[in-house]
XYZ file of C-alpha atoms in Angstrom:
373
model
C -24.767 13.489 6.838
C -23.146 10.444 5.628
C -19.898 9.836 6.250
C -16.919 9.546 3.400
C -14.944 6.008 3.911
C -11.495 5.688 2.034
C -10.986 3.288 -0.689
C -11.193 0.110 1.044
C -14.871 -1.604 0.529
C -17.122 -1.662 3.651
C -18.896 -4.587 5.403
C -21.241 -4.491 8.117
C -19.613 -1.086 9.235
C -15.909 -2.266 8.937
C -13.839 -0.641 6.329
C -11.824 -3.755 4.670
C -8.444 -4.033 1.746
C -10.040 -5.338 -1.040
C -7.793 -8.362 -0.421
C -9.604 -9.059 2.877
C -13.190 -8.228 1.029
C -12.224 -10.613 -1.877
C -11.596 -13.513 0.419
C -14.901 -12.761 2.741
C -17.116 -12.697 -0.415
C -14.772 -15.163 -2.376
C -14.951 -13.245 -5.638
C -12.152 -11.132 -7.880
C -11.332 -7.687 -6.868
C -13.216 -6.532 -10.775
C -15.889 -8.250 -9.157
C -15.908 -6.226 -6.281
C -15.759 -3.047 -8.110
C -18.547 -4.058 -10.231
C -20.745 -4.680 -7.123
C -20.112 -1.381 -5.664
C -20.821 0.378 -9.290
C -23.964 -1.718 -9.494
C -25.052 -0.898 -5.593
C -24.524 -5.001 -4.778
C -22.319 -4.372 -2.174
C -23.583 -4.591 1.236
C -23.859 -1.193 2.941
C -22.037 1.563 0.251
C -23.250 3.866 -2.385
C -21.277 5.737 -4.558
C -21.003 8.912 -3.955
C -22.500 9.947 -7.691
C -25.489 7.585 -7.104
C -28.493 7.614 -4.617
C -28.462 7.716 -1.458
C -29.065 4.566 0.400
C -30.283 4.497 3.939
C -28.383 3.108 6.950
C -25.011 2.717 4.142
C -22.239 4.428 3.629
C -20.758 6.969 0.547
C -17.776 5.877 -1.536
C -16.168 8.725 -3.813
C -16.497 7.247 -7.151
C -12.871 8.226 -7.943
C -12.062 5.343 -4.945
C -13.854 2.725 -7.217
C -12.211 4.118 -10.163
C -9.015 3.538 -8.105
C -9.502 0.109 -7.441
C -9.897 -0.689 -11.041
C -6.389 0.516 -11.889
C -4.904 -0.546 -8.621
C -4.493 2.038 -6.455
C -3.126 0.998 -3.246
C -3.253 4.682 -1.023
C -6.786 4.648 0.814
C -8.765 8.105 0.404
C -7.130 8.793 3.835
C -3.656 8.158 2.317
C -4.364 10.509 -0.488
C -6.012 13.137 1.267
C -2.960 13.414 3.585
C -0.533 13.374 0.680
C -2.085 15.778 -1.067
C -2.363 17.880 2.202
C 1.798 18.510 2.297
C 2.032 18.685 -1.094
C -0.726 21.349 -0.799
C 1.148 22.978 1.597
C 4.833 22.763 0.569
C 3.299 24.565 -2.159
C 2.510 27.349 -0.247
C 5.643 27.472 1.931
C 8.540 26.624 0.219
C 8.991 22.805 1.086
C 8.002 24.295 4.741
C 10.268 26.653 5.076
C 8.344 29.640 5.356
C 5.267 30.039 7.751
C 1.547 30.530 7.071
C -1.424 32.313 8.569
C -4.190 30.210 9.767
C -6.889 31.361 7.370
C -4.690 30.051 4.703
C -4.839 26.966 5.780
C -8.668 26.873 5.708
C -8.509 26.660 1.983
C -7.557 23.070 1.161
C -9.704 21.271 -0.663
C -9.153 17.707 -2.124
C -11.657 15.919 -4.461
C -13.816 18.444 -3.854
C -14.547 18.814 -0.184
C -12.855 21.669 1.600
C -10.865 20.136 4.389
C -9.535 22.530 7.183
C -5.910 21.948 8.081
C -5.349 22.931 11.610
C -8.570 23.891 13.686
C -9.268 27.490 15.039
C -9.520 26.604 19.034
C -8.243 23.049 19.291
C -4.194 21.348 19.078
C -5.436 18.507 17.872
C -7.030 18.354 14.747
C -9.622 15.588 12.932
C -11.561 16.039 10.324
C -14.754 14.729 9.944
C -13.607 12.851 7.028
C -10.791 11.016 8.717
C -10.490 8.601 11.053
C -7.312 9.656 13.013
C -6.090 13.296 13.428
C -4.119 15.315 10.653
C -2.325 18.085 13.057
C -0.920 18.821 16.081
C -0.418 22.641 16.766
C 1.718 23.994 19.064
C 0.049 27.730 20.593
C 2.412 31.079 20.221
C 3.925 31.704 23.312
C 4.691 35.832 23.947
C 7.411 36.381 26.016
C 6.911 35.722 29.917
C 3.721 33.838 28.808
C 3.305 30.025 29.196
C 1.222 27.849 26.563
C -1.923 25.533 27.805
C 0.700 22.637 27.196
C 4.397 22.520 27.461
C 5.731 20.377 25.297
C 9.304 18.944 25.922
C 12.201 17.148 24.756
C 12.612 13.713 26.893
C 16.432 11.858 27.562
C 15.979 10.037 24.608
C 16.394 13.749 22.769
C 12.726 13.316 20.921
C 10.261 15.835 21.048
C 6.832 14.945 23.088
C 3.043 16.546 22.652
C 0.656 16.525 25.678
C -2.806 15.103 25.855
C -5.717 17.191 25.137
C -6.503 17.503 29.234
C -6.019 14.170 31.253
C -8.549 11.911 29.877
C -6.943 9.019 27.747
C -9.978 8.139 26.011
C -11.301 11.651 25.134
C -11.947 12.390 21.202
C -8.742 14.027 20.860
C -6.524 11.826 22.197
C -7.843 8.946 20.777
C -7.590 10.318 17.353
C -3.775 11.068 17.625
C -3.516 7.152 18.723
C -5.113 6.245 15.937
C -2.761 8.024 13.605
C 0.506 6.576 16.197
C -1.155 3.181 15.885
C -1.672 2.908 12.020
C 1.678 5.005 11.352
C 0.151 8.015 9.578
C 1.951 11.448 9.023
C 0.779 14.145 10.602
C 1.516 18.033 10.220
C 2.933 19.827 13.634
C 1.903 23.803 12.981
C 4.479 25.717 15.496
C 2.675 29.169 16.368
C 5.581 32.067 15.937
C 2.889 35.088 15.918
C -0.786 35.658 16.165
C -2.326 33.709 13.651
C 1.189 32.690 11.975
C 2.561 29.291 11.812
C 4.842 27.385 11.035
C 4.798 24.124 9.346
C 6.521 21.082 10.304
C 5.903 17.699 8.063
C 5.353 14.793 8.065
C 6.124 13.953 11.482
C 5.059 10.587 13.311
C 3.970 9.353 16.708
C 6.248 6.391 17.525
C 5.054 5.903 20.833
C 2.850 7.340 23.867
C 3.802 7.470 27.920
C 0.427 7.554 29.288
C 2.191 7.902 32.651
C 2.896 11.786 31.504
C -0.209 11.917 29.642
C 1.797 12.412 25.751
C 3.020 11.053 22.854
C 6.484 11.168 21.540
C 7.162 12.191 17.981
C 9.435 11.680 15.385
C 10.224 15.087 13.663
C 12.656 13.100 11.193
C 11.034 10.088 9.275
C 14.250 8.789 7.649
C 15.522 8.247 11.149
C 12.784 5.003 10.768
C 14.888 3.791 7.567
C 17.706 3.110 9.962
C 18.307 -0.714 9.506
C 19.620 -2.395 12.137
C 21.195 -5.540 10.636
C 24.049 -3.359 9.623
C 24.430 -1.523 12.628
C 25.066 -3.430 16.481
C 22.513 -1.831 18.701
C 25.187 0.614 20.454
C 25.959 1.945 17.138
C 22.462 2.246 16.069
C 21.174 3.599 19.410
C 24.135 6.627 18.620
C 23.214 7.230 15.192
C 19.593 7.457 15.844
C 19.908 10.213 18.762
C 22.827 11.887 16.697
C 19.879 12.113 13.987
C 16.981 13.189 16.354
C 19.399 16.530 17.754
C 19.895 17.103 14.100
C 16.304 17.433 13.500
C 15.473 19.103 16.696
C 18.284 21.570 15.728
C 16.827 22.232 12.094
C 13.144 22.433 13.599
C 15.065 25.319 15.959
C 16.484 26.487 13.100
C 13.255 27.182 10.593
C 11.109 28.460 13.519
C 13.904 30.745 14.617
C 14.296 32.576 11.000
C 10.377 32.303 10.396
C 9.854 34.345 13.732
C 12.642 36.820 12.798
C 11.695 37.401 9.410
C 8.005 37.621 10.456
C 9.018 40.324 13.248
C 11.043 42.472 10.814
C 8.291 42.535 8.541
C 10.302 40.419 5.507
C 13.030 43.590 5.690
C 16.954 43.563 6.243
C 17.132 45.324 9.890
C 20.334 47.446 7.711
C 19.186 48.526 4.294
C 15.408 48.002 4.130
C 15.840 45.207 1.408
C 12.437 43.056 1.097
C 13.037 40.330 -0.594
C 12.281 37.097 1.315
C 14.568 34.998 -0.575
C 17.531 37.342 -0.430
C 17.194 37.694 3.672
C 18.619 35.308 6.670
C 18.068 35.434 10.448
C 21.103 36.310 11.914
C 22.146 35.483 15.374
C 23.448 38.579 17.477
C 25.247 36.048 19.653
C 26.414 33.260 17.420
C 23.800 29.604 18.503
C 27.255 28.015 19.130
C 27.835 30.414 22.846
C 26.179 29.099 24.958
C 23.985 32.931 25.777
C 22.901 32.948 22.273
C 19.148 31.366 22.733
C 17.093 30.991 19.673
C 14.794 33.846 20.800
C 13.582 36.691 18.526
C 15.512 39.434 20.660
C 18.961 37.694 19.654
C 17.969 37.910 16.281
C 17.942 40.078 13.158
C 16.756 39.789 9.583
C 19.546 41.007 6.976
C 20.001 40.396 3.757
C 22.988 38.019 2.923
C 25.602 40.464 2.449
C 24.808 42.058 5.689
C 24.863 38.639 7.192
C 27.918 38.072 6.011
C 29.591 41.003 6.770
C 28.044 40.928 10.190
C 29.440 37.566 10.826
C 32.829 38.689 9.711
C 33.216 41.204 11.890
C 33.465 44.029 8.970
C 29.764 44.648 9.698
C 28.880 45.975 13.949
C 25.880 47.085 16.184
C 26.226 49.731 18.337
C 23.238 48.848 20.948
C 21.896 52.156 19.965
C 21.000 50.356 17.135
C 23.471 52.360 15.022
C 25.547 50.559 12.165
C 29.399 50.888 12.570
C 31.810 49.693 9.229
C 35.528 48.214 10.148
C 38.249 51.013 9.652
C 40.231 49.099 6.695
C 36.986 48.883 5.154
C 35.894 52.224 4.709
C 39.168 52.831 3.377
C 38.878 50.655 0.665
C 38.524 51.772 -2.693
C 36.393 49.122 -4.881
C 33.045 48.858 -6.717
C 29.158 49.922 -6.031
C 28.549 47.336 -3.579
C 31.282 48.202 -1.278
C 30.604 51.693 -1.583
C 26.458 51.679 -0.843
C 26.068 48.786 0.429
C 28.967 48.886 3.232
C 30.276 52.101 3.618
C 27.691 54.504 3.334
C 25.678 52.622 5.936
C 29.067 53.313 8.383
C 27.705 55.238 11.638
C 24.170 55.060 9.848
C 20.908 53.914 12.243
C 19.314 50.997 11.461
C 16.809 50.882 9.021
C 13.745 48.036 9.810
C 13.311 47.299 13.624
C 10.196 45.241 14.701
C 7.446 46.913 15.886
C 6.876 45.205 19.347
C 9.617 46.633 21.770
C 10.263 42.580 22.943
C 10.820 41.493 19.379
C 13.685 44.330 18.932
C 17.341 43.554 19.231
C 18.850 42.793 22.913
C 20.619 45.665 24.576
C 22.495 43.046 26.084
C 23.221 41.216 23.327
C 24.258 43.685 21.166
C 26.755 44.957 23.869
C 28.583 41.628 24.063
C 28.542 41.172 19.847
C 29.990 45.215 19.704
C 32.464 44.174 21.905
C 33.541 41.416 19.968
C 33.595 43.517 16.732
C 36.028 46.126 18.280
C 38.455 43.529 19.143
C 38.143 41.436 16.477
């Protein structure tokens, strides 16, 4: 099988810019191009044309890109079109994806996979450095293959395929650290359900603990430190970075509790994704309110609201209780259904799986804090 090279030409195995190529060969870049088209060039073919033993296939669109001056390499592109591809499909990331899904990308033509089935890191034949990390759904009381962690500089870090520096994987995820490519980070939040974190970058690796650390937030890198003295810069950075790491919390934390109550509001059954939030039991501010499932419920933004207000409580029987000066209220249809009539009313979506459903605990301390309130 011959292997697909981006858009730079190729000499004696290398991949070059056509800058570099024009200044081995000493012609003009149309010069170039014509040499490829007219199978001149040492050791490519296009991709339209025959085969040539021992040499290497160009897509012809990667000629055709040359002659109007396209600068992103096939790689470039293919990874570009990859999160646009997949922003598509998940609402600028914020909603998750199943895994067969994400078997369905295709650019120019060739289907290219993005996550693999069994491995973290993934690298397509096609590429030359890898295109996703994946981090493997964790069940409660179970622990993943790799634990990755947040290190005192508050960045996130992803472990080493096993503890061999130079093995395939690991390699490939240097390759995209060392030539600054994006990758996508796939967080699993149920069987076969993930959720989608890009682009991220690999700024660095500590070999010594056998990982990389990454960047979850690019525009930290457009941080310029002539304006800034390095005190002030080293603050603004790490105030950034626990930003990030609090939105990444955030969007895994609603993906997992929308996924658990099957895209329903826990109090009046409404299914409509957009319309629905993951609500905390115990607000993330207290310090006992953990972004796990169990301290979570989907409702719909009213509920939310309400909830939040304290008009809205949770008996931990799971039963829905209304404030008193509510239900005395007299007002329109939205009070009335939506509020009232759900007063002393059970809940009506809980997940399936008994350690995805609400905290007894939990919903204790947020009942107490209703009644007080």
């Amino acid at each position: 099988m011959n292997r697909v090279f981006p858009a730079t030409p190729v000499v004696s195995g290398r991949h070059l810019s056509t800058s570099e190529a024009a200044e081995k060969i000493g012609v003009h870049q149309t010069t170039i191009v014509d040499w490829v088209q007219t199978g001149r060039f040492p050791n490519v073919y296009l991709e339209s044309g025959r085969a040539v033993h021992g040499a290497f296939k160009i897509p012809e669109v990667d000629v055709v890109g040359l002659l109007v001056g396209k600068s992103a390499s096939w790689d470039e592109r293919v990874r570009q079109a990859a999160q646009e591809w997949l922003a598509a499909r998940t609402n600028d990331g914020e909603e998750a994806v199943h895994y067969l899904d994400l078997e369905d990308f295709h650019f120019e033509n060739e289907r290219i996979p993005l996550k693999s089935r069994q491995r973290g890191i993934w690298k397509p034949r096609a590429l030359d450095a890898a295109l996703s990390i994946t981090t493997t759904f964790r069940r409660a009381g179970q622990e993943r293959p790799y634990e990755d962690e947040v290190g005192s500089d508050g960045m996130l870090r992803y472990k080493w395929q096993g503890d061999d520096a130079d093995a395939a994987d690991n390699r490939a995820l240097r390759r995209a650290m060392t030539d600054h490519l994006p990758l996508i980070w796939f967080f699993g939040i149920a069987p076969g359900v993930y959720q989608p974190v890009f682009p991220v970058y690999l700024v660095s690796e500590e070999q010594e603990h056998q990982q990389f650390v990454v960047d979850i937030d690019p525009q930290l890198g457009v941080l310029n430190g002539d304006h800034l003295d390095p005190q002030e810069l080293k603050i603004a950075k790490r105030y950034g970075t626990r930003l990030a790491r609090t939105r990444l919390h955030q969007r895994l934390f609603r993906s997992s509790v929308i996924k658990a109550y099957d895209t329903r509001c826990a109090v009046c059954n409404l299914k409509h994704r957009q319309l629905l939030d993951a609500a905390h039991i115990i607000p993330d501010s207290d310090e006992k309110g953990t972004p796990d499932v169990s301290n979570g419920m989907a409702m719909c933004k009213i509920h939310h609201a309400a909830f939040d207000a304290g008009i809205l409580g949770i008996r931990p029987d799971l039963i829905v209780e209304i404030r008193s000066d509510i239900l005395a209220e007299v007002d329109g249809p939205m009070l009335k259904y939506g509020l009232q009539e759900r007063h002393e009313q059970k809940l009506m979506s809980v997940p399936l799986r008994k350690r995805e459903r609400p905290s007894p605990q939990a919903l204790e301390l947020a009942y107490i804090r209703f009644k007080i309130a």
